[in-house]
């Protein structure tokens, strides 16, 4: 009976170790590339623009944040850039308290 109990513990321990190892292997390729987008920003009137090129091998997402001074910052929709592709988007500062676009930031992820 003792030998059977020991075998059960060893078998379940090996199953847990294998399950953990599989999770690490599947997560590694996605994390290996990281963010590779090459982006630039510019301001035109009340609009903050951003354009990103993706030289990588996976699709990546970005959004533009227009920094609007006294008014609430504005965000664009998320844009997805396929490998080898370029995409652009913009966000507008508006409202009675806006002092115009004070800066533009790119946010990655999505």
XYZ file of C-alpha atoms in Angstrom:
110
model
C 0.000 0.000 0.000
C 2.863 2.377 0.843
C 4.527 1.714 -2.534
C 1.275 2.468 -4.372
C 0.914 5.783 -2.502
C 4.519 6.785 -3.341
C 3.945 5.943 -7.019
C 0.814 8.131 -7.071
C 2.742 11.066 -5.593
C 5.602 10.698 -8.083
C 3.202 10.401 -11.041
C 1.134 13.441 -10.053
C 4.326 15.459 -9.399
C 5.614 14.608 -12.881
C 2.282 15.634 -14.431
C 2.418 18.998 -12.659
C 6.014 19.553 -13.782
C 5.135 18.707 -17.401
C 2.100 20.994 -17.380
C 4.160 23.897 -16.074
C 6.857 23.271 -18.681
C 4.358 23.287 -21.556
C 2.998 26.659 -20.419
C 6.469 28.162 -20.473
C 7.224 26.856 -23.942
C 4.036 28.226 -25.493
C 4.439 31.673 -23.894
C 8.057 32.180 -24.957
C 7.614 32.770 -28.729
C 5.043 35.553 -28.248
C 7.225 37.361 -25.699
C 10.402 36.926 -27.737
C 9.602 39.643 -30.303
C 8.386 42.315 -27.877
C 7.303 45.686 -29.263
C 9.098 46.334 -32.542
C 6.943 49.133 -33.954
C 8.834 52.117 -35.348
C 6.621 55.160 -34.807
C 6.664 58.907 -35.288
C 4.193 61.594 -34.215
C 3.255 65.099 -35.303
C 0.735 67.841 -34.506
C -1.539 69.491 -37.079
C -3.969 72.039 -35.633
C -6.109 70.373 -32.955
C -5.043 66.899 -34.067
C -2.271 64.680 -32.747
C -1.153 62.148 -35.357
C 0.846 58.952 -35.134
C 2.159 56.533 -37.746
C 3.844 53.187 -37.087
C 5.747 50.706 -39.254
C 6.003 47.043 -38.211
C 9.287 45.370 -39.261
C 8.521 42.328 -37.067
C 6.894 38.978 -37.721
C 3.741 39.426 -35.598
C 0.818 41.853 -35.685
C 1.133 44.697 -33.137
C -1.302 47.387 -31.959
C -0.937 51.051 -31.067
C -3.085 54.049 -30.186
C -2.437 57.802 -30.263
C -2.920 59.934 -27.171
C -3.293 63.683 -27.736
C -2.286 65.620 -24.627
C -4.849 68.436 -24.428
C -3.687 70.836 -21.712
C -6.560 71.879 -19.402
C -9.001 69.598 -21.216
C -9.208 65.819 -20.928
C -6.653 63.987 -23.097
C -8.010 62.380 -26.233
C -7.338 58.842 -27.505
C -7.619 57.352 -30.970
C -8.937 53.906 -31.795
C -6.491 51.001 -31.613
C -4.737 50.336 -34.902
C -3.323 46.918 -35.764
C -0.209 46.807 -37.926
C 0.574 43.577 -39.761
C 4.177 42.480 -40.386
C 5.785 44.748 -42.990
C 2.836 47.165 -42.855
C 2.318 50.784 -41.867
C -0.720 52.320 -40.208
C -1.662 55.764 -38.930
C -4.349 57.290 -36.729
C -5.136 60.573 -34.972
C -6.838 62.002 -31.895
C -8.381 65.476 -31.602
C -8.356 67.915 -28.692
C -11.715 69.656 -28.333
C -13.927 71.283 -25.748
C -14.077 74.667 -24.026
C -11.025 74.099 -21.817
C -8.622 72.783 -24.437
C -5.430 74.692 -25.009
C -4.698 72.673 -28.157
C -2.435 69.687 -28.563
C 0.531 70.023 -26.228
C 2.042 66.685 -27.147
C 1.402 63.327 -28.763
C 2.177 59.931 -27.268
C 2.017 56.442 -28.753
C 0.546 53.729 -26.530
C 1.374 50.106 -27.365
C -0.659 46.982 -26.767
C -4.354 46.843 -27.354
